Amino acid sequence: MRLFAFGSNGSGQLGIGHEEDVSTPTQCLFEQPEPSQGSQITTIQNTNLPDESEISITVAGGNHTLLLTTSGSIYAAGCNTDGRCGPRRATKTPKEPESDNNGNILRFRRMILPDPVSGTEVSKFKHVSATWEGTIAVTSVPRSSSHDVVHGLDPDTEDRVFVLGSSPKGELGLGQNTLAPVPGTCIPSFPPTGLRITALASGMSHSAVVLSNGDVYGWGGARKGQLGEENRGARIAYSPVRICVPFFAEAVACGREFTVVSGRGRFVVLGDGGNRWGILGIPESLSLQRDEQEEECGGRRGAICYSYTGIAASWHGIYIHAAPRLGQVGPSTSDAQTDIDSDLVGGSIVAWGRNDRGQLPPPDLPTPTKLAVGSEHAIALLGDGRVAAFGWGEHGNCGPDTDSQGNVSGTYNVISLSEAVGVDGRVLGVGAGCATSWIIVT
C-alpha cells in the first residue's frame, strides 16, 4: 500500500521529505524500523507502509498528520515541537536527525508511547484524532484493577485516552492549569469504569467521544454550544463532561465550533444559535417535525431514512454520504434544498453550511463511492475510479488549477494520477485535512 499527498506542507505534515507545498500527488515516505536495533530507526526513506495493514483513518491538526492502520499502528508527520507526534526516538545515525531544526518530522514515523502504569510501551491503538495543536489516541491496555468489571467486556483490559501536544484552552482534557503533557499522559479516570470508547472526533479546539453505553462526552471549547447547551456557560470544559443526547449515540463528527452526534438514523447538531453559516439549517428532507424537536441538548435534530456511510464535518459544513446501492447508479444530490426520500440512489451527498469557496459538492459531481472532508475542501473517489477535489485549494490541496481566489467553486477538479498509480495500481481510499489531501493506492 502506498500513500500520496498534496497541499499545505509548511511543517512537513505531508510526510514527503521536505516542507514545500505541492499541488500534485507526491508519494509519502515512511521511516522503517531497524529489526536488529529494537526501537531505533533508520533514515531510509521507505515509500511503502512498513506493516502489511491498510490505512483506515487519516486525521490532521493545523500542522501535523496522523494515520491509523487496520492493525492499530499510528504514523505521524509534521510539527513536533511540543510532542504532538510522539516522543523523539533514537536514530541509527546521530548525525542525521529524525527532523529538521524546527522540530518537524518530514517522514511518517510510527508512534510508540510509554505506559507509566504498566511500565510497557503502547504501539497499538483503536482511535485517533487531532485538534489544532494536539493529538488524542485511544488504546486498550492491561487493566490496572480487577474490580468493577462489566459483564461482556474483556476483564483484563480497559480503554485509556493518551493525549499529546499543546492544550492552551483545555483541548487535551487534563484539567485546568495543567502543564504540557509528557509522553504517556492520559486523561485521568476516563472513560468511566467498565465502558469502552466506540467513536472519537476532534475539531480545532474541542473533542467528543461516544461510549459503549451510547453516552457522549466532550472537552475543550464549549462557549458556542458545541458540547451541548448544558455546558455552554463554562466556556471551556477542561475535563470530560457529559453531553446530553436524546438517543443512543453511535458516531460523532466535529466542525470548528460545532458537533454532530448520530445513531440509528437520528442525529443532532450542537452549535451556536446564531447559525452564521447555516449549520443548524438542516435540510427540510432531514428535519423532524416541530413537535418532535426537543431543546434539551440545545441543538437541532434530524433523521435519515436511507442507508448512509457516515456523517462528516468540515470547519463550517455537514456532509451525509448515502451508501452506494449495488447495481444502481444515479446523479449526485448536492443541493441542500433537494427533497430526498427512502428510495434515494446510493452514492449521493447531502451537504449544507458554508459555500463561499465551493466547499459543498458541485451540482455536476459524478456519483462518489467514498468522500473525505477537510477543513474547507473535500476529496471524492468517484465510481469510475477517478479522484475529484473541490473547495478552497489555495495550498494546492485541490490540484494545480484554481480560480484567482484559490478556489475550485461550482465545479470539481479531476486529480491526475496516471504516474502515481501506475499500470497495475488502483485507488483504495481518500483523505482530507487542514488544506491537505491524501490518496491511498495499491
CSV table of C-alpha atoms in Angstrom, one decimal:
chain,number,residue,atom,x,y,z
A,1,MET,CA,0.0,0.0,0.0
A,2,ARG,CA,1.2,3.5,-0.9
A,3,LEU,CA,0.1,6.9,0.2
A,4,PHE,CA,0.2,10.1,-1.9
A,5,ALA,CA,-0.3,13.6,-0.6
A,6,PHE,CA,-0.7,17.2,-1.8
A,7,GLY,CA,-1.5,20.6,-0.3
A,8,SER,CA,-0.1,22.6,2.7
A,9,ASN,CA,3.3,21.3,3.9
A,10,GLY,CA,4.9,24.2,5.8
A,11,SER,CA,5.7,21.9,8.7
A,12,GLY,CA,6.3,18.7,6.7
A,13,GLN,CA,2.8,17.4,7.5
A,14,LEU,CA,2.6,15.7,4.2
A,15,GLY,CA,5.4,13.3,5.1
A,16,ILE,CA,7.1,13.7,1.7
A,17,GLY,CA,10.6,14.6,3.0
A,18,HIS,CA,10.5,18.4,2.7
A,19,GLU,CA,8.5,21.4,3.7
A,20,GLU,CA,7.2,22.8,0.4
A,21,ASP,CA,3.6,22.9,-0.7
A,22,VAL,CA,2.8,20.6,-3.6
A,23,SER,CA,-0.2,20.6,-5.9
A,24,THR,CA,0.2,17.2,-7.5
A,25,PRO,CA,0.1,13.8,-5.6
A,26,THR,CA,3.5,13.1,-4.2
A,27,GLN,CA,4.4,9.8,-2.6
A,28,CYS,CA,4.8,9.8,1.2
A,29,LEU,CA,7.8,8.4,2.9
A,30,PHE,CA,7.9,6.2,6.0
A,31,GLU,CA,10.7,5.5,8.4
A,32,GLN,CA,11.4,1.8,8.5
A,33,PRO,CA,12.2,0.2,11.9
A,34,GLU,CA,15.6,-1.5,12.1
A,35,PRO,CA,15.0,-5.1,13.1
A,36,SER,CA,18.2,-5.6,14.9
A,37,GLN,CA,18.1,-2.3,16.9
A,38,GLY,CA,14.8,-2.6,18.8
A,39,SER,CA,13.3,0.9,18.9
A,40,GLN,CA,15.9,2.5,16.8
A,41,ILE,CA,15.0,3.7,13.3
A,42,THR,CA,16.9,4.0,10.1
A,43,THR,CA,17.0,7.0,7.8
A,44,ILE,CA,15.9,5.0,4.8
A,45,GLN,CA,13.0,6.8,3.0
A,46,ASN,CA,10.7,3.8,2.6
A,47,THR,CA,7.8,4.6,0.2
A,48,ASN,CA,5.6,1.7,1.3
A,49,LEU,CA,3.6,1.4,4.6
A,50,PRO,CA,6.0,-0.5,6.9
A,51,ASP,CA,3.5,-3.0,8.1
A,52,GLU,CA,1.2,-5.0,5.8
A,53,SER,CA,-2.0,-3.5,7.0
A,54,GLU,CA,-4.1,-0.8,5.4
A,55,ILE,CA,-4.7,2.8,6.3
A,56,SER,CA,-8.1,3.1,7.8
A,57,ILE,CA,-8.1,6.7,9.1
A,58,THR,CA,-6.3,9.9,8.2
A,59,VAL,CA,-6.7,12.9,10.6
A,60,ALA,CA,-5.0,16.3,10.6
A,61,GLY,CA,-4.3,19.1,13.0
A,62,GLY,CA,-3.2,22.5,11.9
A,63,ASN,CA,0.3,21.4,11.1
A,64,HIS,CA,0.5,17.6,11.8
A,65,THR,CA,-1.0,14.5,10.3
A,66,LEU,CA,-1.9,11.1,11.9
A,67,LEU,CA,-2.6,7.8,10.1
A,68,LEU,CA,-4.3,4.9,11.8
A,69,THR,CA,-3.9,1.5,10.2
A,70,THR,CA,-6.1,-1.6,10.4
A,71,SER,CA,-3.5,-3.3,12.6
A,72,GLY,CA,-3.7,-0.4,15.1
A,73,SER,CA,-0.5,1.4,14.3
A,74,ILE,CA,-0.3,5.2,14.2
A,75,TYR,CA,2.1,7.0,11.9
A,76,ALA,CA,2.7,10.7,12.4
A,77,ALA,CA,4.4,13.6,10.5
A,78,GLY,CA,4.6,17.3,10.8
A,79,CYS,CA,5.2,19.7,13.6
A,80,ASN,CA,6.5,18.0,16.7
A,81,THR,CA,7.9,20.9,18.8
A,82,ASP,CA,5.5,20.0,21.6
A,83,GLY,CA,5.5,16.2,21.1
A,84,ARG,CA,2.1,16.1,19.4
A,85,CYS,CA,3.6,13.4,17.0
A,86,GLY,CA,5.0,11.4,19.8
A,87,PRO,CA,8.3,11.2,21.8
A,88,ARG,CA,11.6,11.6,20.0
A,89,ARG,CA,13.3,8.3,19.3
A,90,ALA,CA,16.9,7.3,18.8
A,91,THR,CA,18.3,7.2,15.3
A,92,LYS,CA,20.8,4.8,13.9
A,93,THR,CA,23.0,7.7,12.7
A,94,PRO,CA,23.1,10.5,15.3
A,95,LYS,CA,24.4,13.0,12.7
A,96,GLU,CA,21.2,12.6,10.7
A,97,PRO,CA,18.3,13.7,13.0
A,98,GLU,CA,14.7,12.5,12.6
A,99,SER,CA,13.5,16.0,11.9
A,100,ASP,CA,14.8,19.4,10.8
A,101,ASN,CA,16.0,22.2,13.0
A,102,ASN,CA,12.4,23.4,13.5
A,103,GLY,CA,11.3,20.2,15.2
A,104,ASN,CA,9.3,19.0,12.2
A,105,ILE,CA,9.0,15.3,11.3
A,106,LEU,CA,9.4,15.1,7.5
A,107,ARG,CA,8.7,11.3,7.0
A,108,PHE,CA,5.9,9.4,8.7
A,109,ARG,CA,7.1,7.8,11.9
A,110,ARG,CA,5.3,5.2,13.9
A,111,MET,CA,4.0,6.5,17.3
A,112,ILE,CA,5.0,4.4,20.3
A,113,LEU,CA,4.1,5.7,23.7
A,114,PRO,CA,5.3,4.7,27.2
A,115,ASP,CA,2.7,3.5,29.6
A,116,PRO,CA,3.8,4.5,33.1
A,117,VAL,CA,1.1,2.4,34.8
A,118,SER,CA,2.3,-1.0,33.3
A,119,GLY,CA,5.9,0.1,32.6
A,120,THR,CA,5.5,-1.1,29.0
A,121,GLU,CA,5.2,0.6,25.6
A,122,VAL,CA,1.9,1.1,23.7
A,123,SER,CA,2.1,0.6,20.0
A,124,LYS,CA,-1.5,-0.4,19.1
A,125,PHE,CA,-4.5,2.0,19.1
A,126,LYS,CA,-8.2,1.9,18.5
A,127,HIS,CA,-9.0,5.6,17.6
A,128,VAL,CA,-7.1,8.7,16.9
A,129,SER,CA,-8.0,12.4,16.3
A,130,ALA,CA,-6.3,15.8,16.2
A,131,THR,CA,-7.0,19.3,17.5
A,132,TRP,CA,-5.2,22.2,16.0
A,133,GLU,CA,-2.1,21.6,18.3
A,134,GLY,CA,-2.8,18.3,19.9
A,135,THR,CA,-3.3,14.5,19.4
A,136,ILE,CA,-5.8,12.2,21.1
A,137,ALA,CA,-5.2,8.4,20.9
A,138,VAL,CA,-7.3,5.7,22.4
A,139,THR,CA,-5.9,2.3,23.2
A,140,SER,CA,-6.8,-0.8,25.3
A,141,VAL,CA,-4.2,-1.6,28.0
A,142,PRO,CA,-3.9,-4.1,30.8
A,143,ARG,CA,-6.5,-3.3,33.5
A,144,SER,CA,-5.0,-1.5,36.5
A,145,SER,CA,-7.5,-3.0,38.9
A,146,SER,CA,-9.8,-6.0,38.8
A,147,HIS,CA,-12.9,-4.6,40.5
A,148,ASP,CA,-16.0,-3.1,38.8
A,149,VAL,CA,-15.7,-5.3,35.7
A,150,VAL,CA,-18.7,-5.1,33.5
A,151,HIS,CA,-20.2,-8.3,32.0
A,152,GLY,CA,-19.3,-8.7,28.3
A,153,LEU,CA,-16.1,-6.8,28.4
A,154,ASP,CA,-12.6,-8.2,28.5
A,155,PRO,CA,-11.8,-8.3,32.2
A,156,ASP,CA,-8.1,-8.0,31.5
A,157,THR,CA,-8.1,-4.7,29.6
A,158,GLU,CA,-9.5,-1.2,29.8
A,159,ASP,CA,-9.6,1.8,27.4
A,160,ARG,CA,-7.3,4.7,28.1
A,161,VAL,CA,-7.0,8.1,26.4
A,162,PHE,CA,-3.5,9.3,25.7
A,163,VAL,CA,-3.0,13.0,24.9
A,164,LEU,CA,-0.1,14.7,23.3
A,165,GLY,CA,0.8,18.3,22.3
A,166,SER,CA,-0.4,21.6,23.4
A,167,SER,CA,-3.6,22.5,25.3
A,168,PRO,CA,-4.0,26.3,25.6
A,169,LYS,CA,-7.8,26.0,26.0
A,170,GLY,CA,-8.3,22.6,27.6
A,171,GLU,CA,-8.2,20.8,24.3
A,172,LEU,CA,-6.5,17.8,25.9
A,173,GLY,CA,-8.9,17.3,28.8
A,174,LEU,CA,-6.3,17.2,31.5
A,175,GLY,CA,-7.9,19.8,33.8
A,176,GLN,CA,-7.3,23.4,34.4
A,177,ASN,CA,-3.8,24.9,35.0
A,178,THR,CA,-2.1,21.7,33.9
A,179,LEU,CA,1.4,21.7,32.5
A,180,ALA,CA,2.2,20.5,29.0
A,181,PRO,CA,1.7,16.7,28.9
A,182,VAL,CA,4.7,14.4,28.8
A,183,PRO,CA,4.8,11.2,26.7
A,184,GLY,CA,2.4,8.7,28.3
A,185,THR,CA,0.0,11.2,29.8
A,186,CYS,CA,-3.6,10.0,29.9
A,187,ILE,CA,-6.9,11.8,30.7
A,188,PRO,CA,-7.4,10.8,34.4
A,189,SER,CA,-10.3,8.5,35.3
A,190,PHE,CA,-11.7,8.4,31.8
A,191,PRO,CA,-13.6,6.7,30.3
A,192,PRO,CA,-15.8,5.7,33.3
A,193,THR,CA,-15.1,2.3,34.7
A,194,GLY,CA,-16.3,-0.6,32.6
A,195,LEU,CA,-17.1,1.5,29.5
A,196,ARG,CA,-15.3,1.5,26.1
A,197,ILE,CA,-14.8,4.3,23.7
A,198,THR,CA,-16.5,3.4,20.4
A,199,ALA,CA,-16.0,6.7,18.5
A,200,LEU,CA,-13.8,9.7,18.7
A,201,ALA,CA,-13.6,13.1,16.8
A,202,SER,CA,-12.0,16.5,17.3
A,203,GLY,CA,-12.4,20.0,15.9
A,204,MET,CA,-9.9,22.8,16.2
A,205,SER,CA,-10.3,23.2,20.0
A,206,HIS,CA,-12.7,20.5,21.2
A,207,SER,CA,-13.2,16.7,21.2
A,208,ALA,CA,-16.1,14.3,21.7
A,209,VAL,CA,-16.3,10.6,22.2
A,210,VAL,CA,-19.1,8.0,22.2
A,211,LEU,CA,-19.1,5.4,24.8
A,212,SER,CA,-20.2,1.8,24.6
A,213,ASN,CA,-23.5,2.6,26.5
A,214,GLY,CA,-24.4,5.3,24.0
A,215,ASP,CA,-23.4,8.2,26.2
A,216,VAL,CA,-21.4,11.1,24.7
A,217,TYR,CA,-18.7,13.1,26.5
A,218,GLY,CA,-16.6,16.0,25.3
A,219,TRP,CA,-14.0,18.5,26.4
A,220,GLY,CA,-12.3,21.7,25.2
A,221,GLY,CA,-14.1,24.7,23.8
A,222,ALA,CA,-17.7,24.9,24.9
A,223,ARG,CA,-18.9,28.6,24.5
A,224,LYS,CA,-20.5,28.0,21.1
A,225,GLY,CA,-22.7,25.2,22.4
A,226,GLN,CA,-20.5,22.5,20.7
A,227,LEU,CA,-20.6,20.5,23.9
A,228,GLY,CA,-24.3,21.0,24.5
A,229,GLU,CA,-26.3,23.8,25.9
A,230,GLU,CA,-25.8,22.5,29.5
A,231,ASN,CA,-22.0,23.0,29.3
A,232,ARG,CA,-22.0,26.3,27.4
A,233,GLY,CA,-21.8,28.5,30.5
A,234,ALA,CA,-18.4,27.1,31.4
A,235,ARG,CA,-17.0,28.3,28.1
A,236,ILE,CA,-14.2,25.7,28.4
A,237,ALA,CA,-14.5,22.2,29.6
A,238,TYR,CA,-11.1,21.4,31.0
A,239,SER,CA,-12.0,17.8,31.7
A,240,PRO,CA,-14.6,15.5,30.0
A,241,VAL,CA,-18.2,16.4,30.6
A,242,ARG,CA,-21.3,14.5,29.6
A,243,ILE,CA,-23.2,15.9,26.5
A,244,CYS,CA,-27.0,15.2,26.7
A,245,VAL,CA,-28.2,13.5,23.6
A,246,PRO,CA,-31.8,12.3,23.2
A,247,PHE,CA,-30.9,8.9,21.6
A,248,PHE,CA,-28.4,6.1,21.8
A,249,ALA,CA,-25.3,7.6,20.1
A,250,GLU,CA,-23.1,5.6,17.7
A,251,ALA,CA,-20.9,8.2,15.9
A,252,VAL,CA,-19.6,11.7,16.2
A,253,ALA,CA,-18.1,14.4,13.9
A,254,CYS,CA,-16.7,17.8,14.9
A,255,GLY,CA,-16.6,21.0,13.0
A,256,ARG,CA,-14.6,24.0,14.0
A,257,GLU,CA,-17.2,25.1,16.6
A,258,PHE,CA,-20.0,22.6,16.4
A,259,THR,CA,-20.6,18.8,16.9
A,260,VAL,CA,-22.8,16.3,15.1
A,261,VAL,CA,-23.8,13.2,17.1
A,262,SER,CA,-25.6,10.4,15.3
A,263,GLY,CA,-27.1,7.0,15.9
A,264,ARG,CA,-29.6,4.6,14.5
A,265,GLY,CA,-30.8,7.0,11.8
A,266,ARG,CA,-31.1,10.1,14.0
A,267,PHE,CA,-28.7,12.9,14.5
A,268,VAL,CA,-28.3,16.2,16.4
A,269,VAL,CA,-26.3,19.3,15.5
A,270,LEU,CA,-24.9,21.1,18.6
A,271,GLY,CA,-23.7,24.7,17.9
A,272,ASP,CA,-24.2,28.4,18.1
A,273,GLY,CA,-27.7,29.6,17.8
A,274,GLY,CA,-26.5,32.5,15.7
A,275,ASN,CA,-26.2,30.0,12.9
A,276,ARG,CA,-23.8,32.1,10.9
A,277,TRP,CA,-23.0,29.6,8.2
A,278,GLY,CA,-26.4,27.8,8.3
A,279,ILE,CA,-25.1,24.8,10.3
A,280,LEU,CA,-28.3,24.5,12.2
A,281,GLY,CA,-30.3,24.9,9.0
A,282,ILE,CA,-30.9,21.2,8.5
A,283,PRO,CA,-32.5,20.5,5.0
A,284,GLU,CA,-36.2,20.0,5.2
A,285,SER,CA,-35.9,16.4,3.9
A,286,LEU,CA,-33.9,15.5,7.0
A,287,SER,CA,-35.6,17.7,9.6
A,288,LEU,CA,-38.0,16.5,12.3
A,289,GLN,CA,-41.4,18.0,12.7
A,290,ARG,CA,-41.5,20.9,15.2
A,291,ASP,CA,-43.4,18.9,17.8
A,292,GLU,CA,-40.6,16.3,17.6
A,293,GLN,CA,-37.8,18.9,18.2
A,294,GLU,CA,-36.6,19.0,21.8
A,295,GLU,CA,-34.3,21.7,23.2
A,296,GLU,CA,-32.8,19.6,26.0
A,297,CYS,CA,-29.4,19.5,24.2
A,298,GLY,CA,-29.6,23.0,22.7
A,299,GLY,CA,-29.2,21.7,19.1
A,300,ARG,CA,-31.2,20.9,16.0
A,301,ARG,CA,-32.3,17.3,15.4
A,302,GLY,CA,-32.8,15.4,12.2
A,303,ALA,CA,-33.4,11.9,10.9
A,304,ILE,CA,-32.0,10.0,7.9
A,305,CYS,CA,-34.4,7.5,6.3
A,306,TYR,CA,-31.9,5.8,4.0
A,307,SER,CA,-28.6,3.9,4.3
A,308,TYR,CA,-25.6,6.1,4.7
A,309,THR,CA,-21.8,5.5,5.2
A,310,GLY,CA,-21.5,8.3,7.8
A,311,ILE,CA,-21.7,12.0,8.6
A,312,ALA,CA,-18.6,14.1,8.1
A,313,ALA,CA,-17.9,17.7,9.1
A,314,SER,CA,-15.7,20.5,7.7
A,315,TRP,CA,-15.0,23.6,9.7
A,316,HIS,CA,-18.3,25.1,8.7
A,317,GLY,CA,-20.3,22.3,6.9
A,318,ILE,CA,-22.0,19.0,7.3
A,319,TYR,CA,-21.9,16.1,4.7
A,320,ILE,CA,-24.1,13.0,4.7
A,321,HIS,CA,-23.0,10.4,2.2
A,322,ALA,CA,-25.6,7.8,1.2
A,323,ALA,CA,-24.4,4.2,1.0
A,324,PRO,CA,-23.8,3.0,-2.6
A,325,ARG,CA,-26.6,0.7,-3.7
A,326,LEU,CA,-25.5,-2.4,-5.6
A,327,GLY,CA,-26.5,-2.3,-9.2
A,328,GLN,CA,-27.8,1.2,-9.2
A,329,VAL,CA,-26.1,4.4,-10.3
A,330,GLY,CA,-27.6,7.8,-10.2
A,331,PRO,CA,-26.7,11.5,-10.2
A,332,SER,CA,-25.3,13.3,-7.1
A,333,THR,CA,-27.6,15.2,-4.9
A,334,SER,CA,-25.6,18.1,-3.6
A,335,ASP,CA,-28.2,20.8,-3.2
A,336,ALA,CA,-29.2,21.1,0.4
A,337,GLN,CA,-32.8,22.1,-0.6
A,338,THR,CA,-33.4,18.9,-2.7
A,339,ASP,CA,-36.0,16.6,-1.3
A,340,ILE,CA,-34.8,13.1,-0.5
A,341,ASP,CA,-36.8,10.0,0.3
A,342,SER,CA,-36.1,6.5,1.3
A,343,ASP,CA,-35.6,5.5,-2.3
A,344,LEU,CA,-32.5,7.7,-2.7
A,345,VAL,CA,-30.0,6.2,-5.1
A,346,GLY,CA,-26.7,5.3,-3.3
A,347,GLY,CA,-23.6,7.5,-3.6
A,348,SER,CA,-25.5,10.8,-3.3
A,349,ILE,CA,-24.3,13.5,-0.9
A,350,VAL,CA,-26.5,15.8,1.1
A,351,ALA,CA,-24.5,18.8,2.4
A,352,TRP,CA,-25.2,22.2,4.0
A,353,GLY,CA,-23.2,25.0,5.5
A,354,ARG,CA,-20.6,27.4,4.3
A,355,ASN,CA,-20.1,27.5,0.5
A,356,ASP,CA,-18.4,30.8,-0.3
A,357,ARG,CA,-15.3,28.9,-1.6
A,358,GLY,CA,-17.2,26.0,-3.2
A,359,GLN,CA,-16.9,23.8,-0.1
A,360,LEU,CA,-20.2,22.0,-0.8
A,361,PRO,CA,-20.4,19.4,-3.6
A,362,PRO,CA,-21.0,20.9,-7.1
A,363,PRO,CA,-24.2,20.0,-8.9
A,364,ASP,CA,-22.3,18.1,-11.6
A,365,LEU,CA,-20.2,15.9,-9.3
A,366,PRO,CA,-20.5,12.2,-10.5
A,367,THR,CA,-21.5,9.6,-8.1
A,368,PRO,CA,-18.8,9.1,-5.4
A,369,THR,CA,-18.1,5.8,-3.7
A,370,LYS,CA,-16.0,7.5,-1.0
A,371,LEU,CA,-15.9,11.0,0.4
A,372,ALA,CA,-13.3,12.7,2.6
A,373,VAL,CA,-14.0,16.1,4.1
A,374,GLY,CA,-11.2,18.5,5.1
A,375,SER,CA,-11.3,21.9,6.8
A,376,GLU,CA,-12.5,23.8,3.8
A,377,HIS,CA,-12.4,21.3,0.9
A,378,ALA,CA,-13.3,17.7,0.0
A,379,ILE,CA,-11.9,14.8,-1.9
A,380,ALA,CA,-14.1,12.2,-3.6
A,381,LEU,CA,-13.3,8.8,-5.1
A,382,LEU,CA,-15.7,8.5,-8.0
A,383,GLY,CA,-17.4,5.4,-9.2
A,384,ASP,CA,-15.2,5.2,-12.3
A,385,GLY,CA,-12.0,5.3,-10.2
A,386,ARG,CA,-11.1,8.9,-10.7
A,387,VAL,CA,-10.4,11.3,-7.8
A,388,ALA,CA,-12.2,14.7,-7.6
A,389,ALA,CA,-11.5,17.7,-5.5
A,390,PHE,CA,-13.4,20.9,-4.7
A,391,GLY,CA,-13.5,23.8,-2.3
A,392,TRP,CA,-10.7,26.1,-1.0
A,393,GLY,CA,-7.5,25.0,-2.6
A,394,GLU,CA,-5.0,27.8,-2.2
A,395,HIS,CA,-2.2,25.5,-1.0
A,396,GLY,CA,-2.6,23.1,-3.9
A,397,ASN,CA,-4.9,20.7,-2.0
A,398,CYS,CA,-7.4,20.7,-4.8
A,399,GLY,CA,-4.8,20.4,-7.5
A,400,PRO,CA,-2.9,23.0,-9.6
A,401,ASP,CA,-6.0,24.6,-11.2
A,402,THR,CA,-7.9,27.1,-9.1
A,403,ASP,CA,-9.6,30.5,-9.7
A,404,SER,CA,-8.0,33.8,-8.7
A,405,GLN,CA,-9.1,33.3,-5.1
A,406,GLY,CA,-7.6,29.8,-4.8
A,407,ASN,CA,-10.9,28.1,-5.0
A,408,VAL,CA,-12.5,25.3,-7.0
A,409,SER,CA,-16.0,26.5,-6.8
A,410,GLY,CA,-19.2,25.3,-8.5
A,411,THR,CA,-17.2,22.6,-10.2
A,412,TYR,CA,-14.5,20.0,-9.4
A,413,ASN,CA,-11.0,19.1,-10.4
A,414,VAL,CA,-10.0,15.7,-11.5
A,415,ILE,CA,-6.7,14.9,-9.9
A,416,SER,CA,-4.1,13.4,-12.3
A,417,LEU,CA,-2.9,10.0,-11.0
A,418,SER,CA,-1.5,8.2,-14.1
A,419,GLU,CA,2.1,8.4,-12.9
A,420,ALA,CA,1.3,7.9,-9.3
A,421,VAL,CA,-0.9,4.8,-9.6
A,422,GLY,CA,1.0,3.0,-12.3
A,423,VAL,CA,-0.3,0.4,-14.7
A,424,ASP,CA,-1.4,-2.1,-12.1
A,425,GLY,CA,-2.4,0.2,-9.3
A,426,ARG,CA,-5.8,1.5,-8.2
A,427,VAL,CA,-7.1,4.0,-5.7
A,428,LEU,CA,-8.5,2.4,-2.5
A,429,GLY,CA,-9.3,5.5,-0.5
A,430,VAL,CA,-9.0,9.2,0.0
A,431,GLY,CA,-8.4,11.6,2.9
A,432,ALA,CA,-8.6,15.3,3.6
A,433,GLY,CA,-7.2,17.5,6.4
A,434,CYS,CA,-6.4,21.2,7.0
A,435,ALA,CA,-5.6,22.2,3.4
A,436,THR,CA,-4.1,18.7,2.9
A,437,SER,CA,-5.3,15.9,0.6
A,438,TRP,CA,-4.5,12.2,0.6
A,439,ILE,CA,-4.9,9.3,-1.8
A,440,ILE,CA,-4.4,5.6,-0.8
A,441,VAL,CA,-3.1,3.5,-3.7
A,442,THR,CA,-2.3,-0.3,-4.0
